[in-house]
Amino acid sequence: MCGIFGIVGHPEASNLTYLGLHALQHRGQESAGIVASDGHSLQAHREMGLVADIFTAPVLEKLPGGAAIGHVRYSTAGGSQLKNAQPLSVEYVGGHMAVAHNGNLVNAQELRTALEADGAIFQSDADTEVVVHFIARSKQPTFEQKAVEALSKVKGAYSILFLTENKLVAVRDPYGFRPLVLGKLKNSWVLASETTALDLIEAEFIRELEAGEMVVIDETGLHSSQPFQPTRLGRCIFEHVYFAKPDSVLFGTSVYETRKELGRQLAKEQPAPGADLVIAVPDSGVPAAIGYAQESGIPYDVGLIRSHYVGRTFIEPQQSIRHFGVKLKLSAVRQVLKGKRVVVVDDSIVRGTTSRKIVKMLKAAGAVEVHLRISSPPTQWPCYYGIDTPSRQELIASSHSVEEIARYVTADTLGYISLDGLGTAVGDRERTTFCTACFSGKYLTGELNNASAPSTESAPKLAIIA
Amino acid sequence: MCGIFGIVGHPEASNLTYLGLHALQHRGQESAGIVASDGHSLQAHREMGLVADIFTAPVLEKLPGGAAIGHVRYSTAGGSQLKNAQPLSVEYVGGHMAVAHNGNLVNAQELRTALEADGAIFQSDADTEVVVHFIARSKQPTFEQKAVEALSKVKGAYSILFLTENKLVAVRDPYGFRPLVLGKLKNSWVLASETTALDLIEAEFIRELEAGEMVVIDETGLHSSQPFQPTRLGRCIFEHVYFAKPDSVLFGTSVYETRKELGRQLAKEQPAPGADLVIAVPDSGVPAAIGYAQESGIPYDVGLIRSHYVGRTFIEPQQSIRHFGVKLKLSAVRQVLKGKRVVVVDDSIVRGTTSRKIVKMLKAAGAVEVHLRISSPPTQWPCYYGIDTPSRQELIASSHSVEEIARYVTADTLGYISLDGLGTAVGDRERTTFCTACFSGKYLTGELNNASAPSTESAPKLAIIA
Amino acid sequence: MCGIFGIVGHPEASNLTYLGLHALQHRGQESAGIVASDGHSLQAHREMGLVADIFTAPVLEKLPGGAAIGHVRYSTAGGSQLKNAQPLSVEYVGGHMAVAHNGNLVNAQELRTALEADGAIFQSDADTEVVVHFIARSKQPTFEQKAVEALSKVKGAYSILFLTENKLVAVRDPYGFRPLVLGKLKNSWVLASETTALDLIEAEFIRELEAGEMVVIDETGLHSSQPFQPTRLGRCIFEHVYFAKPDSVLFGTSVYETRKELGRQLAKEQPAPGADLVIAVPDSGVPAAIGYAQESGIPYDVGLIRSHYVGRTFIEPQQSIRHFGVKLKLSAVRQVLKGKRVVVVDDSIVRGTTSRKIVKMLKAAGAVEVHLRISSPPTQWPCYYGIDTPSRQELIASSHSVEEIARYVTADTLGYISLDGLGTAVGDRERTTFCTACFSGKYLTGELNNASAPSTESAPKLAIIA
Amino acid sequence: MCGIFGIVGHPEASNLTYLGLHALQHRGQESAGIVASDGHSLQAHREMGLVADIFTAPVLEKLPGGAAIGHVRYSTAGGSQLKNAQPLSVEYVGGHMAVAHNGNLVNAQELRTALEADGAIFQSDADTEVVVHFIARSKQPTFEQKAVEALSKVKGAYSILFLTENKLVAVRDPYGFRPLVLGKLKNSWVLASETTALDLIEAEFIRELEAGEMVVIDETGLHSSQPFQPTRLGRCIFEHVYFAKPDSVLFGTSVYETRKELGRQLAKEQPAPGADLVIAVPDSGVPAAIGYAQESGIPYDVGLIRSHYVGRTFIEPQQSIRHFGVKLKLSAVRQVLKGKRVVVVDDSIVRGTTSRKIVKMLKAAGAVEVHLRISSPPTQWPCYYGIDTPSRQELIASSHSVEEIARYVTADTLGYISLDGLGTAVGDRERTTFCTACFSGKYLTGELNNASAPSTESAPKLAIIA
Ligand SMILES: Nc1ncnc2c1ncn2[C@@H]1O[C@H](COP(=O)(O)OP(=O)(O)O)[C@@H](O)[C@H]1O
Ligand SMILES: Nc1ncnc2c1ncn2[C@@H]1O[C@H](COP(=O)(O)OP(=O)(O)O)[C@@H](O)[C@H]1O
Ligand SMILES: Nc1ncnc2c1ncn2[C@@H]1O[C@H](COP(=O)(O)OP(=O)(O)O)[C@@H](O)[C@H]1O
Ligand SMILES: Nc1ncnc2c1ncn2[C@@H]1O[C@H](COP(=O)(O)OP(=O)(O)O)[C@@H](O)[C@H]1O
Ligand code: SF4
Ligand code: SF4
Ligand code: SF4
Ligand code: SF4
Ligand SMILES: [Mg+2]
Ligand SMILES: [Mg+2]
Ligand SMILES: [Mg+2]
Ligand SMILES: [Mg+2]
């Protein structure tokens, strides 16, 4: 998953992009990059790691100019390499361009094959690069027309920023899978994945880009258009459930309030009568847990403490001390849990292994009953639109009933919110404006026969070399 | 401030010490070290940085043996150098010894001067090193007798672990300023600053060491003694207020429950009638905020989100984007705060600058009233016993009334808990077993004329060199 | 300048390539790279720095397979970046390919412009990349036919190696500017810039590739062809004068013996009657100095010691201690020089600044006369075929007579070998098989109007960004 | 082995020390350090590695002041750690002091044991540290008197520099084992192991310090004294044979000329009638080879090329490509050697393995006869005075006759210079002013029963820990 940020018309463009990326760090912790334009040429810096470690003062000084775009990235194992870090930046016949993309294209592999057959050479494994090649090959006169031509060929999710020597172009795909907001900081325009980035730099929130909208900012000002075929909306509901930062306003509503509402709805659908207290799996479960507590009247308390020093990348140093993973991140508060019937609220269950460890930890700390409540429906399908979910086989809910999952995670009871309840909480009971494919299997872009998964079959070709 | 951990009798002593230090990381983020014994000799590794970054598998493999001690350290600017990282380890006439110390000695400077006059050469600036020199010079026959002789000469706070080739010795000073607990993991003994470290490695909590107690663990087993002159107790009350991790049991009570009790007491002493909601300054303010909400009946909610990516060491990259400090760490949830009269609970106010920024951030996000409540009395005096507080001049409460502070931080009202209330919440209304010097000015070790501050006066001595 | 190495049919291909590059390190110290094939896919590693620092055991382990090519590179300031390090490796419609190139193409810039106009995106500034794009776009059926088609479009100097999953292709341009030799190590074929690399790995020297020859090695064995339009030979005479390692056999003769012969010829043309001793500017001047001494009968001695610790990249740390450059590299032996009339032999004079410092150093050490003798004619023209020479203006001989140069470098006398003498020493008096353009101005590829120099003119385009 | 440098009275003291150490790098490549004084306090920087890599501009900027001392170090495996890097710098009762020592003390271990028994704590394994402890414990009134008292207790080789806030003290032991020279650069005094360091910074060579001399430089100027018991001279003859840089003047004579004289003497004692040419094992064998050629009339030529890219620390990356060591460093010039009877001159034979590889390489390159000539007598005894020689068992000459060695190294003939010839060449036929212990076994400091070798015997002490 990824976060993107852009600013144009500010003397400290790359410094502000650094801050914006910092605010969006939760959207990707693997690599980060900034490309800045000083009106003549683009300067780029990309590195594996966290924003605050990468962009030291000397690095930022080498990114001068009044416009910049930035990117934070997370990806599953295979593609985790520097060459896939964004923004991509290339020289082509029209000059320089840089691209920062959030989302995933579902027809990238077939387009890439076609481009390669036509002599194109790819620098990265990223789906984004096909867009770059289409732009470089376009015969359209202006950059924005080239970009429209290129994007017309791709299918899937994209909130995307382009930077040239003298232009910033922002586009959101017609489904509107991923968020993208427009802000204003004095005389400069700002674009960001989430409003939390605007708040940090004290930019004013203007509006969300519409699905299918293209915004061009250059010396003549800001121009908006709707260059693509319209289609139904498919905003990612999982951004509300888990992914976005709680202080952001997303698709028109507060993430925090939406999550609390999910908790309230969950309490209605899946009550836990007789329980003594409601706790969250911190931090993502906190808003829904508070909602659940408010709705149910069961008191909210803190039963698990989240360590400040564990990121996603924690590696256990030694075979014999494996499986400390969850315990290093979360520790139980015995005096709160002892002898209590506990409702514990989390946002989702993926493989079930973490939930199982948490339930066991709560019981070891003295909880007599553990009632697990999940503020989204069972996650049964992989996401092809930019969220890193494992394959179907690994998703416990794709092959197990709720009861079986409850038994696996050793919870006394387990309750998920319903699809309808999820829709209700986000204000769209029928889910006609949201994507819910990971819960419902209804992929808006049609049949997906693993087009994006590269074949790994290949036989050795030459004995003398192998 | 520091955290210490030790284990003896386990084939993976250094791996477990690594885990223990990880659990104690909140007690010091500047440097970490482990010294292990294989029965013949000691191996040491110390580095600036976080436990998880320093102790990779190859590093831990070079620390073999059945006993180990470890240390995490935080200190104010001056002494932040590798040479001050602990555990100290030296060779002396008796063989090898390593030392890990939590606390601060108030007569270290004068003892050091005397030792230097007698030919001693110091490797570090750490007060701990005087203990090492006294041990090296002691004519006592056994290591534990040498240690007792050495510790009898020092005054102040120490929870301290010594490791030799074949012995682990743990001592807590007669006041018992700093915590130190004993645990058991199968056949091995464990010592740690806080119970959270025992929980992580699934060791059984046996008991807290008593003030003035010395525990020696060697091939003949565990031996306890009380070798020092007894005195009144002076357990650091600020450990409960802020420093310890909420899931620990400290001085016999749960840190989390104590903080919640502080919040309840605060609600009684400093109500906020008419307020709409209670929020915390996360994470340290959360337990007291929940207690305050429960006692007052005003609903608890989340108004500030704490970033997962900001540690204490965040450095702003550029003059022009200074003062983003607090905003990078905390972001306000507008939809929760908008139009509300808000009670915000934090544990303490040091300089006032952070509180001021938080209050302003809440108002900018729409709060119409901000009522700041602090779960400890005004911090008026520096700590000489191991907590890094700034000098008196920098402590806003040392020179300003509560009203003046309220005005400075721009809160509508400001209320601190009373000293009596603080005592009550920790179960010792008269505070006869706690140190409260940073709030009361009553230093248990007597007059302190800045003995520990080194003179910085010195004139250039030779023109040809300067 | 660059060095290239390839091997196919050996289980330790990348280890041997590492050794080969080590032996060729004098041909480029800026970056190094190896690409290996295991029959299925190519693995690459490129880094700035020296071969021995880059290719540690863990790095080499990640380069498995029976075939590998490698490259060492030196370039002038501008292009000194990782992205220009070779071997280039890309994926294209035909699979993977990697390229290692020694030499310089004179029409690269115009070809690049045309390719970009056709939608190509370049990854690097290297001229080599146009060849890669032509191959990717070729409709020829086999890789070697694609390569021939691509190379037919470029003009200039190339000794070049291509590696695909199952083939190694080696080509030398029709002029034969740069060397390339073929060797055999048991059942594997080896290609290298110089024979010194064959000697190191104990491979048998088979023969030099002919100018214009293409060699293809695959599962069916080694195949040679002459696919290009024949032309006259233009082997780089400066490889003999300075660039190659003295123990190599180059264009059919020993480098060391050729240099000694240059010294003898120089002694005949430019004697120094009455001199007491002949010394070299080490190490490059040593062979010619020995030849000069033998021919003239003046005794050879060592008057300058070359430091083992100074590479080309020495950076002086402080303004005030600048100009220590030459002194850090060379130190004078006073007792040898004192009161003596000294002949000092070097291979060439570029800007004159180093020679000037050397002459002054010799006089400061007591030499009463310094007679500078140069074993090549005045360097008057830049090289466009792969040697990094400065622009014409910086070459002292392009605007100064020998007499003026003598005065500038403060030598008592200065003598260069003649063009005829140079030809005689290499066994081709008329120079019909060698390039001598840097001495004669006769560029074999025709008029060169700085085609390869990129224009740096460019006006800011957008006020809002700059 | 080590090199030392000091300067006092120059505004750029640490920059000049950096240059001085660069010139002395051949005396130690393992670690380097500089300590500077600004008249108030000492600043230190020590690191493993080469001078030019360690002392970048920012590092040097942190070493301000008008006086500095520096050290380069090489040592055998065991002690190769940062804590042993010099200059040592400590705080003691008298203030700060730093020490840079070249040489080895033969009674360090027994002194250390005694100091530890008296409570001293050692920071390093270096013998030098006993001197520091004696100074710290001395009751003498001035620093120089403390230093004299301390040095009176030690036995062995020391050329040593002390720096305090306002004084530089230089001492050479009464035997004068290691060199130490005094120079002048404008108003500042310079001290260095060899004159090559003076030449580099353009300082004037004043004189060598006398054996047993102490020089004190402070605000009152330079003061010389002879505070120790006089004894016979024992200047290290091996400095002339191999260790010092050829352009230095050592113990009153030119190293280069001395080596050439050794070659001449060798030619007289060990002629090689019928040989076609004389070559050197570069670089150390070059001067003697030239001398041999001049004396014998056999022409000198270059048969081995020394790589510019191999230091002492070359590590082969892979089991299967071991034993490339010598070949990576030296390559043979076939055309020079082919069919020739070759005299090859080197300075010494230690284990014989390198010589064996060289002889084989020469024969593989076509030499029909190889006559090995060594410009020092058989190395039969280890050095206890600061040169890193292996133990007796590893020295091939300690257990093999010259004939046996010849057979082992596969040379057709082998000839060493005689002890008398060695003495003659250095101008002291009877060797009454030189140490020759490594050749003769006559140790000037008396019986040496491996006092300095630490016992490695030690039994595990405690089962529970091991
Ligand atoms: N301070 C916070 N409070 C509540 N939720 C947060 C906070 N910070 C981030 N989040 C949300 O929680 C998610 C990360 O949550 P967390 O549960 O801590 O880790 P995990 O990704 O392992 O579940 C983020 O993606 C974001 O939506
Ligand atoms: N997950 C948590 N919840 C509540 N308190 C915590 C948690 N983790 C640590 N703490 C406590 O909060 C302190 C750090 O709190 P925080 O307010 O986040 O930072 P700061 O030190 O800047 O106040 C720790 O020392 C510890 O006592
Ligand atoms: N050991 C050697 N003896 C003589 N020439 C050498 C040796 N090693 C390398 N060379 C040759 O000398 C050139 C480098 O020589 P040198 O004069 O030392 O440096 P510079 O490049 O500064 O002139 C190499 O390119 C090579 O041709
Ligand atoms: N340029 C040089 N010419 C001759 N001798 C040198 C030169 N530079 C250093 N030396 C001497 O040679 C020694 C190192 O010689 P060398 O034979 O190259 O390596 P090794 O230490 O492996 O024998 C140095 O200690 C020094 O005495
Ligand atoms: S499949 Fe799920 S995660 Fe992916 S876009 Fe749709 S709702 Fe979001
Ligand atoms: S002064 Fe305060 S912080 Fe220090 S020990 Fe006493 S109560 Fe704790
Ligand atoms: S111009 Fe000179 S350096 Fe270049 S190829 Fe020709 S001879 Fe060689
Ligand atoms: S033993 Fe040999 S190397 Fe050591 S000081 Fe004596 S002569 Fe020098
Ligand atoms: Mg979570
Ligand atoms: Mg806090
Ligand atoms: Mg040269
Ligand atoms: Mg040698």
mmCIF file with all atom_site columns, N, CA, C and O in Angstrom, chain A residues 8 23 34 56 83 115 145-146 204 223 227 290 293 330 340 379 382 386 413 428 452:
data_model
loop_
_atom_site.group_PDB
_atom_site.id
_atom_site.type_symbol
_atom_site.label_atom_id
_atom_site.label_alt_id
_atom_site.label_comp_id
_atom_site.label_asym_id
_atom_site.label_entity_id
_atom_site.label_seq_id
_atom_site.pdbx_PDB_ins_code
_atom_site.Cartn_x
_atom_site.Cartn_y
_atom_site.Cartn_z
_atom_site.occupancy
_atom_site.B_iso_or_equiv
_atom_site.pdbx_formal_charge
_atom_site.auth_seq_id
_atom_site.auth_comp_id
_atom_site.auth_asym_id
_atom_site.auth_atom_id
_atom_site.pdbx_PDB_model_num
ATOM 1  N N  . VAL A 1 8   ? 2.872   22.464  -5.062  1.00 0.00 ? 8   VAL A N  1
ATOM 2  C CA . VAL A 1 8   ? 3.425   23.282  -6.128  1.00 0.00 ? 8   VAL A CA 1
ATOM 3  C C  . VAL A 1 8   ? 3.227   24.751  -5.777  1.00 0.00 ? 8   VAL A C  1
ATOM 4  O O  . VAL A 1 8   ? 2.198   25.142  -5.245  1.00 0.00 ? 8   VAL A O  1
ATOM 5  N N  . ALA A 1 23  ? 3.449   12.382  7.754   1.00 0.00 ? 23  ALA A N  1
ATOM 6  C CA . ALA A 1 23  ? 2.061   12.215  8.203   1.00 0.00 ? 23  ALA A CA 1
ATOM 7  C C  . ALA A 1 23  ? 1.391   11.013  7.535   1.00 0.00 ? 23  ALA A C  1
ATOM 8  O O  . ALA A 1 23  ? 0.404   10.489  8.047   1.00 0.00 ? 23  ALA A O  1
ATOM 9  N N  . ILE A 1 34  ? 11.223  11.373  -2.782  1.00 0.00 ? 34  ILE A N  1
ATOM 10 C CA . ILE A 1 34  ? 10.755  12.714  -3.146  1.00 0.00 ? 34  ILE A CA 1
ATOM 11 C C  . ILE A 1 34  ? 11.420  13.093  -4.462  1.00 0.00 ? 34  ILE A C  1
ATOM 12 O O  . ILE A 1 34  ? 12.618  12.828  -4.657  1.00 0.00 ? 34  ILE A O  1
ATOM 13 N N  . THR A 1 56  ? 17.210  13.507  5.752   1.00 0.00 ? 56  THR A N  1
ATOM 14 C CA . THR A 1 56  ? 17.974  14.396  6.602   1.00 0.00 ? 56  THR A CA 1
ATOM 15 C C  . THR A 1 56  ? 18.138  15.742  5.882   1.00 0.00 ? 56  THR A C  1
ATOM 16 O O  . THR A 1 56  ? 17.913  15.842  4.679   1.00 0.00 ? 56  THR A O  1
ATOM 17 N N  . LYS A 1 83  ? 14.659  -0.583  -6.596  1.00 0.00 ? 83  LYS A N  1
ATOM 18 C CA . LYS A 1 83  ? 14.268  -0.201  -7.950  1.00 0.00 ? 83  LYS A CA 1
ATOM 19 C C  . LYS A 1 83  ? 12.760  0.002   -8.077  1.00 0.00 ? 83  LYS A C  1
ATOM 20 O O  . LYS A 1 83  ? 12.290  0.639   -9.009  1.00 0.00 ? 83  LYS A O  1
ATOM 21 N N  . LEU A 1 115 ? 4.029   -3.994  -24.490 1.00 0.00 ? 115 LEU A N  1
ATOM 22 C CA . LEU A 1 115 ? 5.044   -2.940  -24.631 1.00 0.00 ? 115 LEU A CA 1
ATOM 23 C C  . LEU A 1 115 ? 6.414   -3.552  -24.887 1.00 0.00 ? 115 LEU A C  1
ATOM 24 O O  . LEU A 1 115 ? 7.189   -3.065  -25.715 1.00 0.00 ? 115 LEU A O  1
ATOM 25 N N  . GLN A 1 145 ? -2.454  15.570  -22.122 1.00 0.00 ? 145 GLN A N  1
ATOM 26 C CA . GLN A 1 145 ? -3.117  14.719  -23.122 1.00 0.00 ? 145 GLN A CA 1
ATOM 27 C C  . GLN A 1 145 ? -2.421  13.361  -23.230 1.00 0.00 ? 145 GLN A C  1
ATOM 28 O O  . GLN A 1 145 ? -3.063  12.321  -23.375 1.00 0.00 ? 145 GLN A O  1
ATOM 29 N N  . LYS A 1 146 ? -1.095  13.384  -23.163 1.00 0.00 ? 146 LYS A N  1
ATOM 30 C CA . LYS A 1 146 ? -0.346  12.122  -23.138 1.00 0.00 ? 146 LYS A CA 1
ATOM 31 C C  . LYS A 1 146 ? -0.794  11.281  -21.936 1.00 0.00 ? 146 LYS A C  1
ATOM 32 O O  . LYS A 1 146 ? -1.009  10.063  -22.037 1.00 0.00 ? 146 LYS A O  1
ATOM 33 N N  . GLU A 1 204 ? -5.140  24.340  4.271   1.00 0.00 ? 204 GLU A N  1
ATOM 34 C CA . GLU A 1 204 ? -6.596  24.315  4.314   1.00 0.00 ? 204 GLU A CA 1
ATOM 35 C C  . GLU A 1 204 ? -7.090  23.166  3.420   1.00 0.00 ? 204 GLU A C  1
ATOM 36 O O  . GLU A 1 204 ? -6.621  22.999  2.303   1.00 0.00 ? 204 GLU A O  1
ATOM 37 N N  . HIS A 1 223 ? -6.440  23.672  -13.191 1.00 0.00 ? 223 HIS A N  1
ATOM 38 C CA . HIS A 1 223 ? -7.476  23.321  -14.156 1.00 0.00 ? 223 HIS A CA 1
ATOM 39 C C  . HIS A 1 223 ? -7.979  21.927  -13.864 1.00 0.00 ? 223 HIS A C  1
ATOM 40 O O  . HIS A 1 223 ? -7.186  21.001  -13.703 1.00 0.00 ? 223 HIS A O  1
ATOM 41 N N  . PRO A 1 227 ? -11.712 13.552  -17.895 1.00 0.00 ? 227 PRO A N  1
ATOM 42 C CA . PRO A 1 227 ? -11.403 13.058  -19.228 1.00 0.00 ? 227 PRO A CA 1
ATOM 43 C C  . PRO A 1 227 ? -11.775 11.597  -19.485 1.00 0.00 ? 227 PRO A C  1
ATOM 44 O O  . PRO A 1 227 ? -11.628 11.132  -20.605 1.00 0.00 ? 227 PRO A O  1
ATOM 45 N N  . ILE A 1 290 ? -14.420 1.787   21.700  1.00 0.00 ? 290 ILE A N  1
ATOM 46 C CA . ILE A 1 290 ? -15.109 2.862   22.419  1.00 0.00 ? 290 ILE A CA 1
ATOM 47 C C  . ILE A 1 290 ? -16.567 2.936   21.962  1.00 0.00 ? 290 ILE A C  1
ATOM 48 O O  . ILE A 1 290 ? -17.491 3.083   22.784  1.00 0.00 ? 290 ILE A O  1
ATOM 49 N N  . ALA A 1 293 ? -18.431 0.075   23.522  1.00 0.00 ? 293 ALA A N  1
ATOM 50 C CA . ALA A 1 293 ? -18.679 0.319   24.944  1.00 0.00 ? 293 ALA A CA 1
ATOM 51 C C  . ALA A 1 293 ? -19.830 1.308   25.119  1.00 0.00 ? 293 ALA A C  1
ATOM 52 O O  . ALA A 1 293 ? -20.733 1.098   25.942  1.00 0.00 ? 293 ALA A O  1
ATOM 53 N N  . LEU A 1 330 ? 2.421   -6.312  22.176  1.00 0.00 ? 330 LEU A N  1
ATOM 54 C CA . LEU A 1 330 ? 1.310   -6.088  23.095  1.00 0.00 ? 330 LEU A CA 1
ATOM 55 C C  . LEU A 1 330 ? 1.594   -6.756  24.429  1.00 0.00 ? 330 LEU A C  1
ATOM 56 O O  . LEU A 1 330 ? 2.058   -7.892  24.471  1.00 0.00 ? 330 LEU A O  1
ATOM 57 N N  . LYS A 1 340 ? -12.138 -11.324 34.927  1.00 0.00 ? 340 LYS A N  1
ATOM 58 C CA . LYS A 1 340 ? -13.161 -10.599 34.187  1.00 0.00 ? 340 LYS A CA 1
ATOM 59 C C  . LYS A 1 340 ? -13.622 -11.328 32.925  1.00 0.00 ? 340 LYS A C  1
ATOM 60 O O  . LYS A 1 340 ? -12.873 -12.072 32.309  1.00 0.00 ? 340 LYS A O  1
ATOM 61 N N  . THR A 1 379 ? -12.926 -11.494 6.232   1.00 0.00 ? 379 THR A N  1
ATOM 62 C CA . THR A 1 379 ? -12.074 -11.182 5.074   1.00 0.00 ? 379 THR A CA 1
ATOM 63 C C  . THR A 1 379 ? -11.850 -12.473 4.304   1.00 0.00 ? 379 THR A C  1
ATOM 64 O O  . THR A 1 379 ? -11.106 -13.341 4.716   1.00 0.00 ? 379 THR A O  1
ATOM 65 N N  . PRO A 1 382 ? -8.831  -11.828 -1.626  1.00 0.00 ? 382 PRO A N  1
ATOM 66 C CA . PRO A 1 382 ? -7.695  -10.906 -1.724  1.00 0.00 ? 382 PRO A CA 1
ATOM 67 C C  . PRO A 1 382 ? -8.097  -9.596  -2.396  1.00 0.00 ? 382 PRO A C  1
ATOM 68 O O  . PRO A 1 382 ? -9.049  -9.558  -3.171  1.00 0.00 ? 382 PRO A O  1
ATOM 69 N N  . GLY A 1 386 ? -4.683  -2.667  -4.400  1.00 0.00 ? 386 GLY A N  1
ATOM 70 C CA . GLY A 1 386 ? -3.638  -1.902  -3.734  1.00 0.00 ? 386 GLY A CA 1
ATOM 71 C C  . GLY A 1 386 ? -3.396  -2.210  -2.273  1.00 0.00 ? 386 GLY A C  1
ATOM 72 O O  . GLY A 1 386 ? -2.433  -1.704  -1.700  1.00 0.00 ? 386 GLY A O  1
ATOM 73 N N  . THR A 1 413 ? -16.647 -16.501 22.475  1.00 0.00 ? 413 THR A N  1
ATOM 74 C CA . THR A 1 413 ? -17.547 -16.224 21.360  1.00 0.00 ? 413 THR A CA 1
ATOM 75 C C  . THR A 1 413 ? -16.813 -15.323 20.383  1.00 0.00 ? 413 THR A C  1
ATOM 76 O O  . THR A 1 413 ? -15.854 -14.632 20.742  1.00 0.00 ? 413 THR A O  1
ATOM 77 N N  . ASP A 1 428 ? -23.930 4.006   3.535   1.00 0.00 ? 428 ASP A N  1
ATOM 78 C CA . ASP A 1 428 ? -24.297 3.513   2.209   1.00 0.00 ? 428 ASP A CA 1
ATOM 79 C C  . ASP A 1 428 ? -24.701 2.052   2.370   1.00 0.00 ? 428 ASP A C  1
ATOM 80 O O  . ASP A 1 428 ? -23.954 1.138   2.026   1.00 0.00 ? 428 ASP A O  1
ATOM 81 N N  . SER A 1 452 ? -2.330  -10.492 -12.685 1.00 0.00 ? 452 SER A N  1
ATOM 82 C CA . SER A 1 452 ? -1.132  -9.773  -12.220 1.00 0.00 ? 452 SER A CA 1
ATOM 83 C C  . SER A 1 452 ? -0.061  -10.686 -11.637 1.00 0.00 ? 452 SER A C  1
ATOM 84 O O  . SER A 1 452 ? 1.066   -10.261 -11.441 1.00 0.00 ? 452 SER A O  1
#
